[in-house]
Coordinates of C-alpha atoms in Angstrom, one line a residue:
X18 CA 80.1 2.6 -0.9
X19 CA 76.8 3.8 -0.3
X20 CA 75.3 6.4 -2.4
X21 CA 72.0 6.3 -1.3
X22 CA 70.0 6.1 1.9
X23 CA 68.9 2.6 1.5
X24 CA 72.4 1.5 0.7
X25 CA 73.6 2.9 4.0
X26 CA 70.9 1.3 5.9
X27 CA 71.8 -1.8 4.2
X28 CA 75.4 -1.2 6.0
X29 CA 74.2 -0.3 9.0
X30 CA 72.1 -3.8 9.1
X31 CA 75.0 -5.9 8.3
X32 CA 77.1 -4.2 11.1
X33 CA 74.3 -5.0 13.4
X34 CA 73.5 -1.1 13.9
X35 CA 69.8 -1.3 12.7
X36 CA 67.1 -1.9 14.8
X37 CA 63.7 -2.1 13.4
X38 CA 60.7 -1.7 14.9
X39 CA 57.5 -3.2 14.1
X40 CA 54.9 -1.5 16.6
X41 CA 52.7 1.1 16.0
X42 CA 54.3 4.3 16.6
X43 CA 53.2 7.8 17.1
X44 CA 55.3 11.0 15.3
X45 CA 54.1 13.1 17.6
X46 CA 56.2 12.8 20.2
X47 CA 56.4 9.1 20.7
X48 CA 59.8 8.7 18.0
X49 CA 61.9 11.5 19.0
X50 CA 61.5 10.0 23.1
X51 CA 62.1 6.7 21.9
X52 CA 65.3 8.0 19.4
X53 CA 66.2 10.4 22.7
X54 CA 67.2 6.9 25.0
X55 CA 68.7 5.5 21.7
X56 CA 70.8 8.8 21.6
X57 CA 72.1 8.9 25.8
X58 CA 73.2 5.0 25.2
X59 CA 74.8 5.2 21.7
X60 CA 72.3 3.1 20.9
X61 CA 71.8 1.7 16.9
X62 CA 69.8 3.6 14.3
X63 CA 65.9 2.6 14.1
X64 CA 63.8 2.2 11.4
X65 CA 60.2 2.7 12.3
X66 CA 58.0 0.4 9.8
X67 CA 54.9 0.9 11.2
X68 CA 54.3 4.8 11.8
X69 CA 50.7 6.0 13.1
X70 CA 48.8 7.9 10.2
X71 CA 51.2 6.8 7.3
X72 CA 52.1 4.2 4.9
X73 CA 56.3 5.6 5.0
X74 CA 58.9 4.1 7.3
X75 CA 60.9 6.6 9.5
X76 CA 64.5 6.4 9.6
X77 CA 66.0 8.3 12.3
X78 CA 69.4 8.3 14.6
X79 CA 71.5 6.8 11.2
X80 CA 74.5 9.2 12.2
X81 CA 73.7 9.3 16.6
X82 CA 77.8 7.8 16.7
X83 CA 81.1 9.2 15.8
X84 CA 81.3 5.5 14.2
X85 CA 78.5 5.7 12.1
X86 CA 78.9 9.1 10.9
X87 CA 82.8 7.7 9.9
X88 CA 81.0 4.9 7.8
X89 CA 78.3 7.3 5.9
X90 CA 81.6 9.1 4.5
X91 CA 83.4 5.9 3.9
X92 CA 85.4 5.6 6.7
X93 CA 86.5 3.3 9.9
X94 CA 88.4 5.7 11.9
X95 CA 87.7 9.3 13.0
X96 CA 91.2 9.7 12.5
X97 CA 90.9 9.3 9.0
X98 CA 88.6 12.2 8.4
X99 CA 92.1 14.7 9.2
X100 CA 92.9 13.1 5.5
X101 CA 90.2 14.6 3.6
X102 CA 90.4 17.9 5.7
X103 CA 93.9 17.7 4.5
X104 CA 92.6 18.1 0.8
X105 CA 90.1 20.5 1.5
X106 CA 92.9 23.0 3.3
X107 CA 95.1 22.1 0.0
X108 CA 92.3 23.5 -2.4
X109 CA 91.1 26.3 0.2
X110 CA 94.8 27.5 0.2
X111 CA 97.1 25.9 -2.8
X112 CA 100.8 26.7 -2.5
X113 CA 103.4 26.2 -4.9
X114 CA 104.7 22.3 -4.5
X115 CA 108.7 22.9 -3.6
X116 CA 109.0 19.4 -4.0
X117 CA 107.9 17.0 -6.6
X118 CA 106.4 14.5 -4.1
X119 CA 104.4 18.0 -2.8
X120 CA 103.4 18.5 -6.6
X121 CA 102.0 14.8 -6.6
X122 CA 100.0 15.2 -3.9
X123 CA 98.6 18.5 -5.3
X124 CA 97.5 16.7 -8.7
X125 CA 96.3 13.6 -6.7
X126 CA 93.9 16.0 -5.1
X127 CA 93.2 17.5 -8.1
X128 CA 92.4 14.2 -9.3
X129 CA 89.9 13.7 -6.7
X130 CA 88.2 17.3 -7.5
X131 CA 87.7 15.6 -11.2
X132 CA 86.0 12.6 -10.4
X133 CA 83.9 14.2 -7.9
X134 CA 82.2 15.8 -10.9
X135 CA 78.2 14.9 -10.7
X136 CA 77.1 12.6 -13.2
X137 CA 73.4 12.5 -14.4
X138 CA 70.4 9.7 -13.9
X139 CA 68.1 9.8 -17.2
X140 CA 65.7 7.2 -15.2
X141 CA 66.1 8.6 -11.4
X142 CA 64.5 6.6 -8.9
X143 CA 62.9 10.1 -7.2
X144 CA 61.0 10.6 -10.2
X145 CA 59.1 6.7 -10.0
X146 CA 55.8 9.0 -8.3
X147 CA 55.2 12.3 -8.9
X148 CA 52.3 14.1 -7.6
X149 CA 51.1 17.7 -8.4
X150 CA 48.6 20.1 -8.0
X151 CA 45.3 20.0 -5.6
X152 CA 46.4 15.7 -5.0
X153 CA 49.8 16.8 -3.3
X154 CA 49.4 16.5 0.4
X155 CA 52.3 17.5 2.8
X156 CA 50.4 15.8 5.6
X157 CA 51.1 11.7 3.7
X158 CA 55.1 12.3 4.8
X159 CA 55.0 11.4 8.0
X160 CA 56.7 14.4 9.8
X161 CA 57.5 14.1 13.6
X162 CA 56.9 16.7 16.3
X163 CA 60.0 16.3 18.7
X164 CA 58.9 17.9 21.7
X165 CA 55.6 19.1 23.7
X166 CA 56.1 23.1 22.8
X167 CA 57.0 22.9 19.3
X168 CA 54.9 24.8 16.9
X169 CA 54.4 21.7 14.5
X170 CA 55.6 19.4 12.4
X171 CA 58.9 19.8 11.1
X172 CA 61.2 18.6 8.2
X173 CA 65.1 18.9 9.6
X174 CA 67.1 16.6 7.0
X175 CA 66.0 17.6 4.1
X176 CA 68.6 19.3 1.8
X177 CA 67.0 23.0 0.8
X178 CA 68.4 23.7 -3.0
X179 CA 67.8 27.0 -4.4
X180 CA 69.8 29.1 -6.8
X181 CA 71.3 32.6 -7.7
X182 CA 69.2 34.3 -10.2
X183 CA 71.7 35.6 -11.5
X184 CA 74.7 33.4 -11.9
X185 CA 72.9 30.3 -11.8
X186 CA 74.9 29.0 -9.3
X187 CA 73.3 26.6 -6.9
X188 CA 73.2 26.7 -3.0
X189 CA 72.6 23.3 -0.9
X190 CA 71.6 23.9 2.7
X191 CA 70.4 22.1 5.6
X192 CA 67.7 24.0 7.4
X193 CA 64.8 23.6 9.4
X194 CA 61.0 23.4 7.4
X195 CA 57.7 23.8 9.5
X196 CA 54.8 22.7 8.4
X197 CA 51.8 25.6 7.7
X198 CA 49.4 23.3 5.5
X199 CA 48.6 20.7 3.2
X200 CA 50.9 22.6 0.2
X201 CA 52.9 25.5 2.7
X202 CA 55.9 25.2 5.2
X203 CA 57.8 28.1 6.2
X204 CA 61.6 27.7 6.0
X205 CA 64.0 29.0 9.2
X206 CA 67.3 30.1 8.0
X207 CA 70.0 32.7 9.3
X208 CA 70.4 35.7 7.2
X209 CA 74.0 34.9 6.0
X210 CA 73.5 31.4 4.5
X211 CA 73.4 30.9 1.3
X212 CA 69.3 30.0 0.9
X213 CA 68.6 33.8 2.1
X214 CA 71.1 35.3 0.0
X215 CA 69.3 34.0 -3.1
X216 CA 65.9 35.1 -1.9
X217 CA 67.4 38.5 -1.1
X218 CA 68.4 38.6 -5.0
X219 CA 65.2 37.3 -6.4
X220 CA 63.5 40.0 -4.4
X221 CA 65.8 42.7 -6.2
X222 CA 65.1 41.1 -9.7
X223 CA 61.3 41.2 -8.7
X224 CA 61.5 37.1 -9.4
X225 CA 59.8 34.4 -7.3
X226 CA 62.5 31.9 -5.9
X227 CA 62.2 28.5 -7.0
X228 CA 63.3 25.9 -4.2
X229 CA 63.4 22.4 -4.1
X230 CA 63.9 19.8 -0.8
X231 CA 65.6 16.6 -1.4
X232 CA 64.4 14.5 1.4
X233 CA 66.1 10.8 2.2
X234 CA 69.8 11.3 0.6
X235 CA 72.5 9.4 1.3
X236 CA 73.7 10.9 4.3
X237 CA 77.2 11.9 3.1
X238 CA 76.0 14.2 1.2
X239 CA 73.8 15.3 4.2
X240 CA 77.3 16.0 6.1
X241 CA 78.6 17.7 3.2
X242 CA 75.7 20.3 2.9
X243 CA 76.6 20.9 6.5
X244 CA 80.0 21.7 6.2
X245 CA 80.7 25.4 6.3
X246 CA 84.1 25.5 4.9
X247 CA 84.8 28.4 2.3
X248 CA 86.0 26.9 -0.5
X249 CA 84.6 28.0 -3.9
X250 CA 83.1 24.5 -4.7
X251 CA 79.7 23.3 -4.8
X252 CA 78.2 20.9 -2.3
X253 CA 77.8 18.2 -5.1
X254 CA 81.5 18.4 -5.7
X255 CA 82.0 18.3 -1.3
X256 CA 80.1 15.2 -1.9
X257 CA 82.2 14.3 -4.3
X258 CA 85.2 14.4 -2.8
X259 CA 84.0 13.0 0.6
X260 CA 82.5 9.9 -1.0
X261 CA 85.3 9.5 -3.6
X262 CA 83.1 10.1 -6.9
X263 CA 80.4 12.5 -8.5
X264 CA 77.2 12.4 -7.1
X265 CA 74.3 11.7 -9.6
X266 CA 71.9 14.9 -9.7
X267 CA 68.7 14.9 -12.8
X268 CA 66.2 18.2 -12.4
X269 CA 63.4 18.7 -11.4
X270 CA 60.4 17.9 -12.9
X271 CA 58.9 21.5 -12.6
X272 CA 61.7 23.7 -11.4
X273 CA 65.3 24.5 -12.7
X274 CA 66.9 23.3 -10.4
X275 CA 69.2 19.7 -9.9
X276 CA 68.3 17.2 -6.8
X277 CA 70.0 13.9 -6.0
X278 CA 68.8 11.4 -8.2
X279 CA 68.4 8.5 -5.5
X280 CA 65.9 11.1 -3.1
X281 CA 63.7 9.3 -1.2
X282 CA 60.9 12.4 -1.7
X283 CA 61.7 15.8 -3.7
X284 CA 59.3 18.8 -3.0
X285 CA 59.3 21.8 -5.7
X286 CA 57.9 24.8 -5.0
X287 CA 59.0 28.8 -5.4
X288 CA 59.2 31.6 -2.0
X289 CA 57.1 35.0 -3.0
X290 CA 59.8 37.6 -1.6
X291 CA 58.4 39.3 1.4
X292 CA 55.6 36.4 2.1
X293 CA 56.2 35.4 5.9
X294 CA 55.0 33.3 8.4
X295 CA 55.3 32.2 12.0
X296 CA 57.7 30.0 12.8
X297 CA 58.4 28.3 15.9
X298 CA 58.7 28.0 19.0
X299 CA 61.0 24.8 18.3
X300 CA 63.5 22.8 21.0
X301 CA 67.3 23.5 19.7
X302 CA 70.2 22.7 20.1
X303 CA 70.9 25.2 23.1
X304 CA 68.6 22.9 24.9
X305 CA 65.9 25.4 24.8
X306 CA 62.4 26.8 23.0
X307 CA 63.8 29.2 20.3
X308 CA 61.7 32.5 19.6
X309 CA 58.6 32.6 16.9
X310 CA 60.3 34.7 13.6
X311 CA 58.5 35.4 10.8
X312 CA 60.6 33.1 8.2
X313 CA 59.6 32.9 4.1
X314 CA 56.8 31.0 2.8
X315 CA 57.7 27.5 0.5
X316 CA 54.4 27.0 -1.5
X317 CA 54.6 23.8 -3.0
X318 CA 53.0 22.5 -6.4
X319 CA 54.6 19.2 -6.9
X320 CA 56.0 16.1 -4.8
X321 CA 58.0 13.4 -6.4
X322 CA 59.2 10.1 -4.6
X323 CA 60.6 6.9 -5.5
X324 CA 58.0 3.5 -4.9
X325 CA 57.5 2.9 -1.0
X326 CA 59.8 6.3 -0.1
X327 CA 61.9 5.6 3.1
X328 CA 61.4 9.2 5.4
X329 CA 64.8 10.4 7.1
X330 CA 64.9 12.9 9.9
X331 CA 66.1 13.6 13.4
X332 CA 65.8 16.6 15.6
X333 CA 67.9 19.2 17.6
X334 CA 68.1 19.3 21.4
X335 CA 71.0 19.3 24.3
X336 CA 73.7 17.2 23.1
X337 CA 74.4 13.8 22.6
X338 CA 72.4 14.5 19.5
X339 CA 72.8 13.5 15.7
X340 CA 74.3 17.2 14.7
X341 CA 76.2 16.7 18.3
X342 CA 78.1 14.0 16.7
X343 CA 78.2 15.2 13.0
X344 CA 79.8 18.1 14.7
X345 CA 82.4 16.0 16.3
X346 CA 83.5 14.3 12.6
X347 CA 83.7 17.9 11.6
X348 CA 85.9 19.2 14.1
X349 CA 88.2 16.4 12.9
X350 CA 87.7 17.7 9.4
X351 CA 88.4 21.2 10.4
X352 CA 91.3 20.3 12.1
X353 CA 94.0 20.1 9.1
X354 CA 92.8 23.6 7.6
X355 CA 92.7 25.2 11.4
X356 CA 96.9 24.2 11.5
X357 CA 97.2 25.7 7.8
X358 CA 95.5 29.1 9.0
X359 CA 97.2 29.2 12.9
X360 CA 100.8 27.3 12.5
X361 CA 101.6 26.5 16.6
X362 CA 98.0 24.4 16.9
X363 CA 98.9 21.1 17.3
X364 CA 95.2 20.3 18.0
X365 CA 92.2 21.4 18.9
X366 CA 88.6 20.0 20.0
X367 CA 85.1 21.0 20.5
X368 CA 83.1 18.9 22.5
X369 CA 79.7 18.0 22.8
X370 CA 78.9 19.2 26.3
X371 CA 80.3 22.4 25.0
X372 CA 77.4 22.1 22.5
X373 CA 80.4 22.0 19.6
X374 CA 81.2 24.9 19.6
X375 CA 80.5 27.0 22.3
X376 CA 83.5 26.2 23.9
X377 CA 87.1 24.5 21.9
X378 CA 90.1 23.6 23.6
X379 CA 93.3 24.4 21.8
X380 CA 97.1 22.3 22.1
X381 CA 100.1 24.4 20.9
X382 CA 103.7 23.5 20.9
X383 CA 104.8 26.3 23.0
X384 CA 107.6 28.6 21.9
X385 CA 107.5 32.2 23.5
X386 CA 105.5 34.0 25.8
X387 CA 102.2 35.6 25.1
X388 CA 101.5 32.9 22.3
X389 CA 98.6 31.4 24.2
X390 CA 96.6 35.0 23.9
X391 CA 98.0 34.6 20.0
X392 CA 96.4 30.9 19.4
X393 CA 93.3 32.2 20.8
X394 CA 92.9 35.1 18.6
X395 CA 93.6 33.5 15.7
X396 CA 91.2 30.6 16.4
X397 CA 88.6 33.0 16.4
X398 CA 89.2 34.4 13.0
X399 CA 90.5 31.2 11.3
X400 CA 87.2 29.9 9.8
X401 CA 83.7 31.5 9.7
X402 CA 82.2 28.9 12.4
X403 CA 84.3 29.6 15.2
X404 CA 82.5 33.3 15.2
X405 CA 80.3 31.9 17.5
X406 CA 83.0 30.2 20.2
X407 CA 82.3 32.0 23.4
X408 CA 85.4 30.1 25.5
X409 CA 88.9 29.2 24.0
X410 CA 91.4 27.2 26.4
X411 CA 95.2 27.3 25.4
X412 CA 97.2 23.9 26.9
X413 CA 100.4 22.8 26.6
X414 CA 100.7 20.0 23.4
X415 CA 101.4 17.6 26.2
X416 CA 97.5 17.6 27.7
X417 CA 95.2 15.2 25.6
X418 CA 92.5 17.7 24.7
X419 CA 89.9 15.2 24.5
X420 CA 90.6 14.0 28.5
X421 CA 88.2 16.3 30.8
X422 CA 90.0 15.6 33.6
X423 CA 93.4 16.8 32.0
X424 CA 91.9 19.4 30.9
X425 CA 90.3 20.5 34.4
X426 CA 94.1 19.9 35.9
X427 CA 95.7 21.7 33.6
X428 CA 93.0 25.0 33.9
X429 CA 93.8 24.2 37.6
X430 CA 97.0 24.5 38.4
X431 CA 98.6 26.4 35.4
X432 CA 96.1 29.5 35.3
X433 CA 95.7 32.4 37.5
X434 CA 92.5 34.2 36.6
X435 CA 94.1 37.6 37.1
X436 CA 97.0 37.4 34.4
X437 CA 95.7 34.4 32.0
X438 CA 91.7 34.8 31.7
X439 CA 91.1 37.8 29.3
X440 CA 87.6 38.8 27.9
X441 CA 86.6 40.1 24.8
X442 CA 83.4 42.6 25.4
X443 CA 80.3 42.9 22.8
X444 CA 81.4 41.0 19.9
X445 CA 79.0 39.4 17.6
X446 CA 77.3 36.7 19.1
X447 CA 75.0 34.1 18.3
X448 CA 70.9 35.0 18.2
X449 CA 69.7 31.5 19.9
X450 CA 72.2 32.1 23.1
X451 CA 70.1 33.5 25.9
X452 CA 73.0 33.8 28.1
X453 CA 74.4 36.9 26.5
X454 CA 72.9 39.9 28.0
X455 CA 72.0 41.7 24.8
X456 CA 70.5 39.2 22.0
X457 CA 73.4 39.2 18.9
X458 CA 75.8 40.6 20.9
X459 CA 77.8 38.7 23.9
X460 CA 81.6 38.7 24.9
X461 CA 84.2 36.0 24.8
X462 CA 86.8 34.7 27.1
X463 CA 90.5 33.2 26.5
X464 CA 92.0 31.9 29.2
X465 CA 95.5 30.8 29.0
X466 CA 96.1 27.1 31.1
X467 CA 99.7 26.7 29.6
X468 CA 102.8 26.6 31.5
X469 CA 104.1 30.0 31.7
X470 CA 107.6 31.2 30.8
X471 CA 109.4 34.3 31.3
X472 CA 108.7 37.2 31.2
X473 CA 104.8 35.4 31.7
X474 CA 106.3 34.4 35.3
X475 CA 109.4 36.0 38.0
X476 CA 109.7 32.5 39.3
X477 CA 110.7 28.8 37.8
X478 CA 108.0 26.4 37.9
X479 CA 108.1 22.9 39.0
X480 CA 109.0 20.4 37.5
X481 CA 106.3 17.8 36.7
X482 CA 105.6 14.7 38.8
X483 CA 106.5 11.8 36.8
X484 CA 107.7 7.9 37.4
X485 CA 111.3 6.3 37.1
X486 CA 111.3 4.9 33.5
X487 CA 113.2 2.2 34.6
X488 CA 111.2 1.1 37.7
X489 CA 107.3 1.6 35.3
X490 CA 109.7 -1.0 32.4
X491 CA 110.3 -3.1 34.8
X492 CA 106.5 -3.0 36.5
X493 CA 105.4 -3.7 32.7
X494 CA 107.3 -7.0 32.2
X495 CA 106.3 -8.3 36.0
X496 CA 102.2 -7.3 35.7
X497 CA 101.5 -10.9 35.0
X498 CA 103.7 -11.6 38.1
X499 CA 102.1 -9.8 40.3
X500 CA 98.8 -11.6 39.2
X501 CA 97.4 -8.3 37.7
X502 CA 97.1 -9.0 34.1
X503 CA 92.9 -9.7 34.4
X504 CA 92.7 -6.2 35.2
X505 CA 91.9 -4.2 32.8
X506 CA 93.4 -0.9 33.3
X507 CA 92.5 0.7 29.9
X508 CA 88.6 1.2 30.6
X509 CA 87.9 4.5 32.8
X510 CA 84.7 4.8 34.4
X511 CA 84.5 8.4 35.8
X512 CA 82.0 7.9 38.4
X513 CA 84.3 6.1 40.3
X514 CA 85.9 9.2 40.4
X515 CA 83.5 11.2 42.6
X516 CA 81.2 12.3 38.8
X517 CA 77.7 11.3 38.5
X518 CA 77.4 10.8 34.8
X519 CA 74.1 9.4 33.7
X520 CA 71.7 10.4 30.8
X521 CA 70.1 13.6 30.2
X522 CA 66.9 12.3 28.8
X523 CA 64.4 14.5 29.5
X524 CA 66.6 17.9 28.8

């Protein structure tokens, strides 16, 4: 497999997902439109060789397709993503094995936590340059500004390492970098990730906090700083287990700290608790300009890269998006540990419209009344990222989640607003919705579309329209007959069906 950018654009190539594009381009601007089209058509990745104002290549929209983000983590099928989620809910939760082929699953899995142990480069390509001092200029990467009323230049794929002063143990994040100047960006991070924690410490210990961005990584492990599961393992060892074997760290040159040895650029530098700057406005993922916040201060003193450095990036926005569909191989991820924390889900899925996770829709094998309401509660307290959730919809198991229009007709005819809908007031809410009345604080809503059962209903409900299974056996083996069988019946275009679905390109 691939354990380094370069490798996975190698892939992509070979697969014919690669396009690359030899005009003069502008960062400002000009890549994230062009990516933006790329990104409404499912379009391939692009790799921009000739970038206005820098000698770097820009790599950008490498995960914009459920099927590419399934091959950076080794994969064909989505499907196959509910395995690894399967291990993941095995180590989040072990139980005793009552079985011995139960116990041999458990060691295989422990197996796989061993050999996702990193291993170390003594020669790592990041370290073929290194520049320090008054020669390191942040302006030489060549950082794109993805919309009109952003701030600046930003970084968006870089992994942000830092560690606990205290325990040493490390943190990998994925967060958002603006630039300031030639050696200063200002990093935007919530206040419960694991980045601000640290600083938090270091502040209390009087200590600067050193910090380090990885830029150009093999994009599993990308996937794996963004997964939000609470396990007590490291994101090397996520890596690990996603791509099958340890990930290859070496430290940093000036900082003690440990960065992906196959980096396309590493950036060292320490945070001054309580030095701030502006940050923002910047388009995300809401489909909106964010707020200016006063975020921490990276001053940077040294820049290492490997010989002509590849730059990776991408940038937030209304869905389809890159995160839109990283968020889509993680829902599939989630879905394993989700049925280990709430037994009667069968299912559940988050879609992109819904901006992945304002909005999930939920199957359950129904058993007893009221268990919709249960399913919906429990979702919500299950894992840390569905805090933010504002709708949950409850179907029947026998609705395909991931059809709208099922979806729609279930919500239609097996819901009445006045018994099934039920809102949650003033819960904690998420800071970038500007729906909610009060910022950080919104409601939710549940609403049960499942077919109701005593005491739920007085009355029986109807029985469901379906066709003779004799007569649809016998249409089956006559299609050909009938002079049918050029039709293909498989392929669903909506907007024959009254929708106008086109792109959203300029939202």
């Amino acid at each position: 497999m691939a354990r380094d950018l370069r490798g996975f654009l190698k892939i992509l190539e070979d697969r014919g997902q690669l396009c690359r594009i030899k005009a003069l381009v502008d960062p400002d601007l000009e890549i994230a439109e062009i990516c933006n089209r790329m990104l409404q058509k499912g379009g391939p990745a692009l790799l921009f060789e000739n970038v206005k104002g820098s000698n770097h290549p820009i790599a950008i929209n490498l995960l914009g397709t459920e099927e590419r983000v399934c091959w950076a983590m080794n994969m064909e099928k989505p499907q196959e993503l509910e395995t690894l989620g399967k291990k993941l809910g095995m180590l989040q939760q072990p139980k005793p094995p009552k079985k011995i082929s139960q116990a041999v699953e458990f060691g295989k899995v422990l197996f796989d936590v061993v050999k996702a142990k990193p291993g170390r480069d003594f020669f790592p390509p990041c370290q073929q340059v290194v520049i320090e001092g008054n020669a390191l200029d942040l302006n030489k990467i060549p950082m794109i500004r993805p919309y009109p009323g952003d701030a600046g230049k930003i970084i968006t794929l870089g992994l942000v390492i830092t560690k606990d002063c205290e325990t040493g143990t490390p943190n990998v994040g994925v967060y958002r970098l603006q630039l300031q100047s030639r050696n200063t960006m200002s990093v935007h991070w919530l206040s419960v990730r694991g980045g601000a924690r640290h600083l938090r410490k270091a502040a209390e210990n009087g200590k600067k906090l050193e910090i380090a961005i990885a830029l150009g990584v093999d994009p599993l492990i990308i996937m794996a700083a963004a997964t939000p599961i609470p396990v007590d393992l490291s994101e090397w060892l996520f890596a690990g287990l996603y791509g099958g074997s340890g990930v290859n760290l070496n430290k940093c040159k000036t900082l003690d700290l440990e960065v992906p040895a196959d980096s396309e650029f590493v950036l060292e530098g320490t945070i001054t608790p309580g030095e701030v700057l502006p940050d923002g406005p910047f388009g995300d993922h809401m489909g909106y300009y964010g707020g200016v916040e006063d975020s921490p201060v990276v001053r940077f003193h040294c820049m290492t890269h490997r010989k002509d450095p590849i730059y990776l990036t991408t940038f937030s926005g209304r869905p389809p998006k890159e995160e839109a569909m990283m968020a889509i191989a993680l829902n599939r991820i989630y879905t394993p540990i989700l049925r280990q924390q709430v037994s009667e889900i069968v299912d559940f899925f988050l879609p992109m419209e819904a901006l992945s996770y304002k909005a999930a829709v939920i199957s359950i094998k129904k058993a007893y009344p009221g268990q919709a309401r249960r399913a919906a509660l429990a979702f919500w307290s299950a894992l840390p990222q569905f805090t933010y959730t504002k709708f949950v919809i409850v179907v029947d198991e026998s609705i395909n989640i991931r059809d709208p229009r099922q979806v729609v007709w279930a919500i239609s005819s097996k819901v009445d607003p006045s018994r099934d809908v039920f809102i949650l007031p003033n819960t904690p809410f998420d800071s970038l919705d500007f729906a909610s009345e009060k910022i950080g604080l919104g409601g939710r809503m549940g609403i049960d579309a499942t077919t109701k059962i005593p005491p739920e209903t007085d009355h029986e409900w109807g029985a469901t329209l379906e066709s003779d299974p004799d007569v649809a056996a016998m249409v089956d083996r006559r299609w050909e007959e009938y002079g049918l069988d050029n039709l293909k019946l498989g392929e669903v275009d909506p907007n024959l069906f009254g929708y106008d679905i086109r792109s959203t390109i300029n939202n």
